[in-house]
XYZ file of C-alpha atoms in Angstrom:
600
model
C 108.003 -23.640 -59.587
C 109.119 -23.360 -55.882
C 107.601 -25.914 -53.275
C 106.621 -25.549 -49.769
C 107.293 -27.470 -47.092
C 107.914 -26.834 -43.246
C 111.371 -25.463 -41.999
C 113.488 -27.844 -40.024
C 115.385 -27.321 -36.390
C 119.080 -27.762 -37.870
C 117.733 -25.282 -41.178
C 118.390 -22.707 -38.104
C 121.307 -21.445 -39.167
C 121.054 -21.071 -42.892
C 118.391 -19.743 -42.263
C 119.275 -16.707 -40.420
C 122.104 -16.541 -43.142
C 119.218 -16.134 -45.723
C 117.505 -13.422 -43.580
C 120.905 -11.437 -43.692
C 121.367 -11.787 -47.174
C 117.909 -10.721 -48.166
C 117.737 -7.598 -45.686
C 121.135 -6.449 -46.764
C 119.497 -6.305 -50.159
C 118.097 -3.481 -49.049
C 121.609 -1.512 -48.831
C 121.591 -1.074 -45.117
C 124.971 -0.727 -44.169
C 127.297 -3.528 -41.331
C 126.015 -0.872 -38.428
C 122.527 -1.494 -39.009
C 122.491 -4.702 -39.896
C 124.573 -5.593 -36.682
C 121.985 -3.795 -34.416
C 119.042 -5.526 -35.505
C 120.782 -9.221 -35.951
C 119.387 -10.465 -32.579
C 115.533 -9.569 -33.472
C 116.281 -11.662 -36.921
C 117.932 -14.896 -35.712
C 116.081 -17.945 -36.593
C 116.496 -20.865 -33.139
C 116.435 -24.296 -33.991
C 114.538 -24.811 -30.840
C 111.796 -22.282 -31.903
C 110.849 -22.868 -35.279
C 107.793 -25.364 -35.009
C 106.457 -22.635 -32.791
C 107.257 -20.083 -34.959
C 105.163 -21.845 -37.672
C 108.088 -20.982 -40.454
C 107.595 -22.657 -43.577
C 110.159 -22.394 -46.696
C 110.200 -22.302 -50.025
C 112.581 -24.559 -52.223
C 113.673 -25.060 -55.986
C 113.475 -28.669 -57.278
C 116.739 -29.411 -56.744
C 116.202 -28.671 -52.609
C 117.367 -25.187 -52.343
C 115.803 -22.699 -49.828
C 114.140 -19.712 -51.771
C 112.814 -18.352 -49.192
C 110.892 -18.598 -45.595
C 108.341 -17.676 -43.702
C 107.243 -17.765 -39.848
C 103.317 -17.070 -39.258
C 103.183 -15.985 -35.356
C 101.300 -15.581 -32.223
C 97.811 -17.221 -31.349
C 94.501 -16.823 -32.723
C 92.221 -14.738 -33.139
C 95.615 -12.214 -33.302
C 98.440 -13.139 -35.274
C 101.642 -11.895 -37.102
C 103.478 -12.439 -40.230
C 107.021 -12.923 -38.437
C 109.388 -13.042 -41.013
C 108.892 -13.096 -44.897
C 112.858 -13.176 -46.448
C 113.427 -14.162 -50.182
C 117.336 -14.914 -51.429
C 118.492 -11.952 -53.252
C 119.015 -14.214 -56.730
C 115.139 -15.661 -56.370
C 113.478 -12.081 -56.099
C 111.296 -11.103 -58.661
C 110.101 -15.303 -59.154
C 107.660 -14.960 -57.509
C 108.236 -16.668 -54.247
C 107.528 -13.817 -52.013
C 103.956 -14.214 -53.316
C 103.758 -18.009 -52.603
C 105.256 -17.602 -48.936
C 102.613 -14.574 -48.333
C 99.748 -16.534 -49.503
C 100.767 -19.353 -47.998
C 101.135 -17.795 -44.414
C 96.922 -16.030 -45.140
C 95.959 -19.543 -45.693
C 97.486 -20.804 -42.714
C 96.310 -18.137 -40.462
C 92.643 -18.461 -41.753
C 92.814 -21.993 -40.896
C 94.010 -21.285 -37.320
C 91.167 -18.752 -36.406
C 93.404 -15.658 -37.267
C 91.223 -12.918 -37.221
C 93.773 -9.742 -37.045
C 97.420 -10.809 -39.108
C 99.468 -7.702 -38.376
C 102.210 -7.176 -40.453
C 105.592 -4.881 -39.712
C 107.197 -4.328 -42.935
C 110.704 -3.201 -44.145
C 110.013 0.430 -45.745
C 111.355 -1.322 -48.847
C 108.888 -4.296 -49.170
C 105.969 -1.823 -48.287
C 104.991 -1.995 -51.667
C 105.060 -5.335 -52.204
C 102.091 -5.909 -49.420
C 99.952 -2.955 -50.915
C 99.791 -5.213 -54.116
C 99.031 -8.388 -51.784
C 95.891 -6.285 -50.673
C 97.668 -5.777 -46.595
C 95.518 -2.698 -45.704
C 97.956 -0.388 -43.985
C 97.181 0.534 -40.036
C 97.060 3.930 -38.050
C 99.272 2.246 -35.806
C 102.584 2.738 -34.653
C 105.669 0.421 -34.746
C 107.828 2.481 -33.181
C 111.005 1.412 -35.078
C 110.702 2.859 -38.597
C 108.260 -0.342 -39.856
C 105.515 0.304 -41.949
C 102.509 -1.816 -40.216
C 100.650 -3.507 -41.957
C 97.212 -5.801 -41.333
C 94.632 -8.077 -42.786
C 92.242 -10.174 -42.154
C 92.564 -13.605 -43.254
C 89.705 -15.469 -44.550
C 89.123 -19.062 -45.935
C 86.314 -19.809 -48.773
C 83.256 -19.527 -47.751
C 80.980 -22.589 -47.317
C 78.973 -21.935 -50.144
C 82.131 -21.823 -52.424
C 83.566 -24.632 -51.024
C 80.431 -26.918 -51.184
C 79.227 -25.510 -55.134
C 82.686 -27.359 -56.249
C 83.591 -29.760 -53.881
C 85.991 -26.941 -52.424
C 88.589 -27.384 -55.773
C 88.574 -26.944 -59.164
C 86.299 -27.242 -62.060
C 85.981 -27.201 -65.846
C 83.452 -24.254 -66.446
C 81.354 -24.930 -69.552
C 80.455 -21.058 -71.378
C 77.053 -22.132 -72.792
C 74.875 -19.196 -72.417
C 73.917 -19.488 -76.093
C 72.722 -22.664 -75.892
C 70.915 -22.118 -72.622
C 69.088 -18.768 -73.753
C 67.810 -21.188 -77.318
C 65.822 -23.608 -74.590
C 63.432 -20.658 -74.390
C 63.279 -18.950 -77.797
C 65.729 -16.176 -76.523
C 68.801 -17.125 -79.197
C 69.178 -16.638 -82.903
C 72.100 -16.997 -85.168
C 71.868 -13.290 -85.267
C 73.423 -10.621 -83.052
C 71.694 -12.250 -80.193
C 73.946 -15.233 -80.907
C 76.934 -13.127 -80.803
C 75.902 -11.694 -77.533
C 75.443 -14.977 -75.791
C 79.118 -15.750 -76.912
C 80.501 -12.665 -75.329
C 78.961 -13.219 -72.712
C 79.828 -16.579 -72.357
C 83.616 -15.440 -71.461
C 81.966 -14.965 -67.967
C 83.124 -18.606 -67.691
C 86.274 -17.646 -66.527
C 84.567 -17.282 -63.219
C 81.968 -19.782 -62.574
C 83.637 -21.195 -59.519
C 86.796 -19.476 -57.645
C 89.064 -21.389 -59.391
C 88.949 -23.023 -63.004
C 90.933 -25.879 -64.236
C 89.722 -25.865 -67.450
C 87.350 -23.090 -69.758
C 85.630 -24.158 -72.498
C 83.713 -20.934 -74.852
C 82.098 -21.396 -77.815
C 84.268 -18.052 -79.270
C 87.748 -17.632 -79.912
C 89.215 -14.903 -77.288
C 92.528 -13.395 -77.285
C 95.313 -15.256 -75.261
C 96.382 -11.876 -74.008
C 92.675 -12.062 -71.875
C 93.401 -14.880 -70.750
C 96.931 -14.324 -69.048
C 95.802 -10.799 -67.821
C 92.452 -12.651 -65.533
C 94.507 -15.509 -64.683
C 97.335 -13.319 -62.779
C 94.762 -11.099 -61.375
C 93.302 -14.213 -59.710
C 96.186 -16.010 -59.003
C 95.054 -19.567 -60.748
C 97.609 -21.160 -62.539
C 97.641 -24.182 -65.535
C 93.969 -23.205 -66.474
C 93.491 -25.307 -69.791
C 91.805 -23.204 -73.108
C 89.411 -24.897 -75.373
C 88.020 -22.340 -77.563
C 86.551 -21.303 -80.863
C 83.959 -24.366 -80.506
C 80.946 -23.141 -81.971
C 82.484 -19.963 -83.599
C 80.924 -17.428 -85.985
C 76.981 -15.543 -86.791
C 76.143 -18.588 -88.434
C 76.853 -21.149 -85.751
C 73.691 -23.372 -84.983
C 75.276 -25.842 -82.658
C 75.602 -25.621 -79.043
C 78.510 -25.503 -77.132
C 77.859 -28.947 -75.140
C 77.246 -30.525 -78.757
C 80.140 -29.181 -80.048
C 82.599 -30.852 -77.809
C 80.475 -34.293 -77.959
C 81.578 -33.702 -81.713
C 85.455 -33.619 -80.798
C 86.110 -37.060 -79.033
C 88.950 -36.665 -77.663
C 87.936 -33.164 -76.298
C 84.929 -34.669 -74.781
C 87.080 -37.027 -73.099
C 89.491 -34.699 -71.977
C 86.668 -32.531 -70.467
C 84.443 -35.316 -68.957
C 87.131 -37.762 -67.878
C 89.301 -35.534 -66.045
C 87.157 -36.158 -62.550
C 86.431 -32.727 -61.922
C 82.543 -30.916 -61.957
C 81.559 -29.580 -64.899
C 80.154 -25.875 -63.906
C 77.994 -25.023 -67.157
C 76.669 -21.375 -67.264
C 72.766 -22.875 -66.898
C 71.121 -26.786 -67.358
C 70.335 -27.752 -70.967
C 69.766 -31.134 -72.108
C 72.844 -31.158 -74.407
C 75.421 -30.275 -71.502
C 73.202 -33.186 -69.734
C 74.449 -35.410 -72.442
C 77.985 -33.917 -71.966
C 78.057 -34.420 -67.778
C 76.285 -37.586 -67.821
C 73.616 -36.368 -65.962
C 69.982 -37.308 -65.661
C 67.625 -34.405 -67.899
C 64.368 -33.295 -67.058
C 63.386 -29.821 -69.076
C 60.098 -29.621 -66.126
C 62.936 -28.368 -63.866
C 63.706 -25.412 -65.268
C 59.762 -24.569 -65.478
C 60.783 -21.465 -62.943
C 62.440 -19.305 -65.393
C 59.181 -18.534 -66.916
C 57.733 -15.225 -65.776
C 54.603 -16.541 -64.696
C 55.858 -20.206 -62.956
C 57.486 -18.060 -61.085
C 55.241 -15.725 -60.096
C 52.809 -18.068 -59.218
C 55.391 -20.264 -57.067
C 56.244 -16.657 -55.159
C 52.421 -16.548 -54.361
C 51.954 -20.364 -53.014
C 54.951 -19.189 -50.619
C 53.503 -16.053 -49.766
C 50.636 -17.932 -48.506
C 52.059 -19.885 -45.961
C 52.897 -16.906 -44.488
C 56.075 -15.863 -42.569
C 57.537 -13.302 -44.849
C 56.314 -9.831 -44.401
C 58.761 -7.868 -45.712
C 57.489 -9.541 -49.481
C 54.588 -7.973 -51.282
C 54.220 -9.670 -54.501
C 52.848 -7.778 -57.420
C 49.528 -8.516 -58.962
C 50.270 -10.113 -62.281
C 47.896 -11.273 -65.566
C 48.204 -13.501 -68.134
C 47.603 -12.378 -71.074
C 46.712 -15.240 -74.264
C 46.037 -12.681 -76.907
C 47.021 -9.022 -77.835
C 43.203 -8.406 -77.461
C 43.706 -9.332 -73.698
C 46.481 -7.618 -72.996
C 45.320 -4.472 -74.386
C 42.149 -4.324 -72.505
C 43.796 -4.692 -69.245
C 46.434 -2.161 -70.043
C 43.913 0.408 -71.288
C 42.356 0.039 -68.133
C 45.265 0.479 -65.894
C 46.258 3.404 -68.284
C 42.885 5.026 -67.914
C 43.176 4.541 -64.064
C 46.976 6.301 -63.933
C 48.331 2.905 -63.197
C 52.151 2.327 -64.651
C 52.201 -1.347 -66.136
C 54.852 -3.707 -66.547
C 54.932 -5.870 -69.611
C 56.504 -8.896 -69.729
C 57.380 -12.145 -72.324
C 57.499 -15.258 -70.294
C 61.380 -15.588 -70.895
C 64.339 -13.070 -71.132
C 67.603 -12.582 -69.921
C 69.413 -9.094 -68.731
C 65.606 -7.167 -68.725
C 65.008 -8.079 -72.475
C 61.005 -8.738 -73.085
C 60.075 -6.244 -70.430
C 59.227 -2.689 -70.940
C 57.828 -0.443 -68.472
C 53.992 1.643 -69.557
C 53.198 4.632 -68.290
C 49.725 6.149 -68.691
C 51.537 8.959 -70.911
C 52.825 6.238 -73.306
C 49.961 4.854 -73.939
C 48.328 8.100 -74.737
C 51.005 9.200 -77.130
C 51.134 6.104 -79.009
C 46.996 6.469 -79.855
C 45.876 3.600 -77.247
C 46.984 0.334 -75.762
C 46.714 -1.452 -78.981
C 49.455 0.563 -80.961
C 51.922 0.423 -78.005
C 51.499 -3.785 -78.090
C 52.347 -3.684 -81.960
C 56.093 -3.032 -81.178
C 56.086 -5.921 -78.960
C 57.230 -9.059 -80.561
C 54.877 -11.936 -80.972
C 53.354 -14.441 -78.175
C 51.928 -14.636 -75.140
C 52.437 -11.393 -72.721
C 52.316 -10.897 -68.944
C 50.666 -7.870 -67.569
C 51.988 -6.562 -64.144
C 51.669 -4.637 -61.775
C 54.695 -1.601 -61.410
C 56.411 -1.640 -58.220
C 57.111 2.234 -57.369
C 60.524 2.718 -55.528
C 61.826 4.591 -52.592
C 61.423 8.194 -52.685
C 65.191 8.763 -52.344
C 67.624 8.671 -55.414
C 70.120 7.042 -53.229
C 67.619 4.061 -52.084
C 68.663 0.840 -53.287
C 65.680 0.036 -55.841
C 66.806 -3.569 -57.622
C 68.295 -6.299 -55.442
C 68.844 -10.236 -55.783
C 69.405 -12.862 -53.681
C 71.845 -15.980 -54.796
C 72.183 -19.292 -53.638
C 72.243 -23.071 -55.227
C 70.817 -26.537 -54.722
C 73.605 -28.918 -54.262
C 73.216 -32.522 -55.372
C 71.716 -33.827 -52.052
C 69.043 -31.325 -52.504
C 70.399 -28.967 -49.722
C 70.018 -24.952 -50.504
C 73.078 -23.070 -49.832
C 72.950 -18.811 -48.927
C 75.841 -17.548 -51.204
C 74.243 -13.917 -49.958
C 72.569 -11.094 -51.257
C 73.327 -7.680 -53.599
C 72.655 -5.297 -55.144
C 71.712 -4.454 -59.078
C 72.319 -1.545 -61.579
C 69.459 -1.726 -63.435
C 68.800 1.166 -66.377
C 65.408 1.279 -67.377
C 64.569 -2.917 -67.398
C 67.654 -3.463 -68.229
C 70.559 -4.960 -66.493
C 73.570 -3.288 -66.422
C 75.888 -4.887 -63.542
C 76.050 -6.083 -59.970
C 77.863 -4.705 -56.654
C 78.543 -7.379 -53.554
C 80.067 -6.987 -50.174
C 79.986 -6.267 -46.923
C 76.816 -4.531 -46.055
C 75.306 -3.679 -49.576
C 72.134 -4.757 -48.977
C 70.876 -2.034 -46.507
C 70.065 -3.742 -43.021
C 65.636 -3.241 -43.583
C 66.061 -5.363 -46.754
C 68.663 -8.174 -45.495
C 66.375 -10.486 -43.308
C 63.538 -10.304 -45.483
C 65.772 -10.823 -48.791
C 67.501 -14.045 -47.352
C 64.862 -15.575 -45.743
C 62.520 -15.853 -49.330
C 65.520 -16.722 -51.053
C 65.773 -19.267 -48.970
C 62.385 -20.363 -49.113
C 62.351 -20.026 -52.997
C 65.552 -22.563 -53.136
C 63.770 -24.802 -50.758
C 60.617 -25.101 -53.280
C 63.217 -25.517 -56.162
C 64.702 -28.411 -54.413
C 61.394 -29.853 -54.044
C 60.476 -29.641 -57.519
C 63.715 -31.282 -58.474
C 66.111 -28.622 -59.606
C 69.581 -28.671 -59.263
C 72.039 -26.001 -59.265
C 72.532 -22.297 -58.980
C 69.207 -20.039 -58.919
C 68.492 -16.671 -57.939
C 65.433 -14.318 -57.197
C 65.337 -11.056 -58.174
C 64.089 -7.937 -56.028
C 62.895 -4.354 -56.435
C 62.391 -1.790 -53.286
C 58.704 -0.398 -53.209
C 58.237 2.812 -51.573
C 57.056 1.098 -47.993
C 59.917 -0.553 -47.569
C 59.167 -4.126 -48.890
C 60.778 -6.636 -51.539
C 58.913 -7.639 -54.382
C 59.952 -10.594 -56.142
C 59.839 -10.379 -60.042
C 61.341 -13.587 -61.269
C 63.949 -16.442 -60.796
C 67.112 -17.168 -62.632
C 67.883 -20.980 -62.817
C 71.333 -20.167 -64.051
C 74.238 -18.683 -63.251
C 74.264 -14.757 -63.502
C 76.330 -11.444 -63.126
C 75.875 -11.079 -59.582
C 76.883 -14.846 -59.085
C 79.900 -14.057 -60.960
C 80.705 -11.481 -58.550
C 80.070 -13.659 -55.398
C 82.955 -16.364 -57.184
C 85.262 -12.693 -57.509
C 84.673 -11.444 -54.467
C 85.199 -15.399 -52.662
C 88.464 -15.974 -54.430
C 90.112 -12.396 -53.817
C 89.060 -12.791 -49.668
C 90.601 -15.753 -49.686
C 93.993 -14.574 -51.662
C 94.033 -11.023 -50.267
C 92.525 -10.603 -47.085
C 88.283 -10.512 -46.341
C 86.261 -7.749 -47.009
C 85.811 -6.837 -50.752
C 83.467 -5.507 -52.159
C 83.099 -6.396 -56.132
C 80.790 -5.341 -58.712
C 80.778 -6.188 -62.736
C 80.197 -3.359 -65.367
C 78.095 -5.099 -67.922
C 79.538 -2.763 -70.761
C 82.002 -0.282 -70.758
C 81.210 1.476 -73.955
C 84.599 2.329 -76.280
C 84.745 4.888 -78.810
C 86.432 2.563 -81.434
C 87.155 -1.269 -82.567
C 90.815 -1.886 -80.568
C 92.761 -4.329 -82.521
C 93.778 -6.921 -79.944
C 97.430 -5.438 -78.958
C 95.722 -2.220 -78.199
C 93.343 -3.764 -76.065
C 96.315 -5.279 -73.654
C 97.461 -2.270 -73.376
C 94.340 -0.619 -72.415
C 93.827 -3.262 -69.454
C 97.793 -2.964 -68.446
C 96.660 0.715 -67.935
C 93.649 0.054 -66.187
C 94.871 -2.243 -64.141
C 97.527 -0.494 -63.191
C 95.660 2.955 -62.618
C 93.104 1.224 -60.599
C 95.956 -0.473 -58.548
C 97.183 3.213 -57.326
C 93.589 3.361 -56.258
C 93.742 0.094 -54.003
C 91.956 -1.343 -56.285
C 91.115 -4.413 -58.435
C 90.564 -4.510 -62.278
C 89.922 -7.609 -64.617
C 88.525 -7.843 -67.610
C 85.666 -10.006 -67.935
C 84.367 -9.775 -71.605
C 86.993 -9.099 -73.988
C 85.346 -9.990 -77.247
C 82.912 -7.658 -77.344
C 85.704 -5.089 -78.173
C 86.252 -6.281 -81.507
C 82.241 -4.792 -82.600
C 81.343 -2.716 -84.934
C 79.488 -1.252 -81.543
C 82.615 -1.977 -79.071
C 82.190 -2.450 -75.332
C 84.590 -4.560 -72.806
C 82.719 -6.464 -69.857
C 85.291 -5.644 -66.627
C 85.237 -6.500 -63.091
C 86.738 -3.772 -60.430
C 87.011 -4.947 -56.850
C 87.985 -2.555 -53.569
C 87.530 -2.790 -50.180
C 85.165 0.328 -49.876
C 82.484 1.327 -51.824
C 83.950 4.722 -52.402
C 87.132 3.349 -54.056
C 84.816 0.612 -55.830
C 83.019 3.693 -57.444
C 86.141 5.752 -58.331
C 87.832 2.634 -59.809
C 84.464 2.407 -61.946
C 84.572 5.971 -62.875
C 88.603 5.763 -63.855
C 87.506 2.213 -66.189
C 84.781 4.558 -68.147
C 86.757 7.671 -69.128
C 90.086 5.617 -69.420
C 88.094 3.148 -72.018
C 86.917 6.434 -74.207
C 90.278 8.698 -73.596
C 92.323 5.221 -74.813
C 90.493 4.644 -78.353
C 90.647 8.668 -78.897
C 93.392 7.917 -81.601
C 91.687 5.913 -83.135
C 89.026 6.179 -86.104
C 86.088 3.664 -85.773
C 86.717 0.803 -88.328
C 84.643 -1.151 -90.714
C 83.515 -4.555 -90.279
C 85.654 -4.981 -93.302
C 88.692 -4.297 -91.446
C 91.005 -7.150 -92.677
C 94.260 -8.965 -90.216
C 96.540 -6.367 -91.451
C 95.037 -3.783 -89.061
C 95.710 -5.915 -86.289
C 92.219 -5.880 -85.787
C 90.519 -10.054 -85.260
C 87.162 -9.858 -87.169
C 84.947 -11.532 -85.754
């Protein structure tokens, strides 16, 4: 692996020899080369002001350099040279990332880059956007704007790594929501959202085996390197233990995991992961991911006034089906759409939406409750949307309480949302139209500020939907990580690599037509990836498991820097995902290894 370190004033000269070496590469003939030798000679006297770092083998030799140029907030990537014999390692990629971080840190707000024809490529796939302008001598300009971690993202880990814990399972089982069923196996697909709890991982630790492959294909995409595996924990439909008890069980895991000095990120609190972490438990602090905590904690902020933007639905409690059913015969008979809700429920599940025409066909409010599973339900009000298809309707607002207490914006975005249900996340620039932004932040805000108060600790976010007046209604908190929070950790890591100003959203399921065995499925994401790359665009796949169902889907992230490309690259993941598995015939959960195929 090639180190960095700053150039030196006697380096001068070997240095320019490198520079000729690596643009004769190219093929340009002695004429050429000759001509522009002046405009590519490296001074000893000038390179501390021409910022040029190198890159160097273990045994001291010069890879390659780099000069980052100019003053801030305008700036230019210099010179970027590799040797001839080192191309292809990778070090072109280190000196380019290098010189963004650099120029972020200096205020850099425009790096313009003038590229050799022949390394245009190689900045499209570092994310340089290419500009209208004109260099004048046959150089492909190039520019970008370089951008450092935000201060959320630097504050939710201590701004470096962390060991992200994938225990959605055992979080959902706190609140009734997890079976050793197919809800079990859900949680553990899901639970490969670990990958990106934080921008950068040291460690992941998943209850389910997933295939290496997956894990080499997100790690390039983001760049991290020597991220540690522990997985297959709490494998299998019959699994009962959690993930955090799990490693307890493996000593030397636990160890490994807890003693390595880093935070543990976990996907959500649970009082076995507080056993894990060392940390003090309190289940009372999670008391806001019930419906109706919630809901009342929205209204004792509400009326302090100072947010009106937020109308808060009306909402009942409902102790008995008897209950319930009166008030939602009423409503019915009145024309009134109803939501019903179960106290807990993740991604929509345990609320369903009642129209007046529902309950009609099903004979009367107490045959539509009989479909609803048993306990305690929460009648509310519906919330109807903006008139226009195009309107945003479901938003959320993210943020976190940090140790201290403090509440920390991550931001805002926006939701898919089919029916109740959640189906993925977009973030960026500007996706939350400018009526909703003000009101959005400043309840999140005052939501994380209550949280605090109450004792919480950790990520949280409040959920939104549009009403037709153009107001936010709050429907419920999540005291967990999420899929939009995933996207904020996406969308923080490839600003900082690439340049600011993506825009990412998660696709909760990408339906496929058949079971891939695992080789197949590589080569489905090579193709994706590399289809959405001639796009300008970024695709990683973010639950891989899932693909090995009876029912298959795949989880994937895709990440642009326009909404338009962020909705073709979406549109290319679905029909590539169905055209790939045309060849093959759906296969039987009795499909055994020789298949290729990892039962699961």
């Amino acid at each position: 692996m090639a180190k960095l370190r700053a150039a030196r004033p006697e380096e001068a000269e070997a240095l320019t020899a490198l520079v000729a070496r690596s643009k004769a590469y190219w093929g340009y003939d002695a004429e050429f080369l000759a001509a522009c030798a002046g405009e590519l000679r490296i001074r000893g006297a000038q390179v501390a002001a021409r910022r040029i770092v190198v890159a160097e083998d273990a045994d001291g030799a010069v890879l390659g350099l780099a000069s980052l140029e100019g003053r801030a907030p305008r700036g230019e990537l210099g010179l970027l040279f590799v040797e001839p014999a080192a191309m292809g390692r990778g070090v072109g990629r280190l000196l380019y990332r290098d010189a963004l971080r650099r120029a972020a840190e200096l205020g850099v707000r425009r790096l313009l880059i003038d590229s050799d024809p022949h390394a245009a490529g190689f900045y499209r796939a570092m994310g340089a956007v290419p500009s209208a302008g004109d260099t004048g001598n046959g150089l492909v300009r190039f520019e970008v704007v370089p951008a450092a971690l935000p201060g959320w993202a630097r504050a939710w880990t201590g701004g470096g790594r962390a060991v992200h814990v994938g225990n959605v399972g055992e979080f959902n089982a706190q609140f009734g929501a997890c079976s050793p069923d197919r809800q079990q196996r859900a949680a553990h697909h899901y639970a490969c959202l670990a990958a990106f709890y934080s921008p950068e991982p040291a460690a992941l630790v998943l209850p389910a085996v997933v295939p290496a492959s997956w894990v080499r294909r997100v790690c390039g995409a983001m760049e991290w390197e020597g991220v540690e595996l522990y997985d297959g924990l709490a494998e299998g439909p019959t699994a009962t233990t959690g993930l955090s008890e799990a490693v307890r069980a493996r000593p030397a895991l636990a160890g490994r995991v807890t003693g390595s000095g880093l935070p543990l990120v976990p996907w959500g609190r649970t009082e076995p992961f507080a056993r894990l972490a060392g940390l003090p438990w309190r289940a009372r602090d999670l008391r806001y991911e019930s419906k109706s905590a919630a809901h009342a904690m929205f209204g004792r902020i509400l009326a302090g006034g100072g947010h009106p933007g937020i109308a808060l639905p009306a909402q009942w409690r409902a102790d008995s089906r008897r209950a319930a059913a009166r008030v939602l015969a009423r409503r019915a008979r009145a024309g009134h759409t109803t939501v019903l809700k179960s106290r807990h429920g993740v991604g929509g599940s345990g609320t369903t939406v009642v129209t007046p025409e529902r309950v009609r066909e099903a004979g009367g409010a107490r045959a539509v409750l009989r479909s609803f599973p048993r306990g305690s339900l929460l009648v509310e009000e519906y919330v109807a949307g903006p008139d226009g298809p195009d309107e945003p309707r479901d938003l959320t607002y993210d943020g976190f309480v940090d140790g201290a207490g403090r509440v920390h914006e991550v931001g805002g975005a926006l939701m898919e949302v089919a029916g109740t249900g959640y189906r993925g996340a977009t973030v960026g620039p500007g996706v939350v139209p400018g009526w909703a932004r003000k009101p959005l932040l400043a309840f999140g805000e005052a939501v994380g500020r209550e949280l605090a108060a109450g004792g919480y600790r950790g990520w949280f976010d409040v959920d939104f939907v549009a009403d037709a007046a153009g107001r936010l209604a709050p429907t419920e908190t999540n005291l967990r990580l999420t899929g939009p929070s995933v996207a904020f950790m996406v969308a923080a890591r490839l600003d900082a690599l690439r340049g600011a100003g993506h825009f990412v959203r998660t696709v909760d399921r990408v339906e496929l037509g058949a079971r891939l065995p695992e080789a197949h499925l590589e080569e489905l994401c090579a193709e994706l990836a590399g289809r959405c790359a001639a796009l300008g665009a970024v695709f990683v796949p973010a639950i891989p498991t899932a693909a090995f169902e009876p029912e298959p889907w795949l989880g994937v992230l895709v990440a642009a820097r326009s909404v338009a490309r962020l909705d073709a690259a979406e549109a290319l993941v679905r029909a590539g995902a169905l055209g790939a598995v045309a060849g093959f015939a759906p296969q039987s959960s009795e499909s055994n290894g020789e298949s290729g195929l990892r039962v699961r």
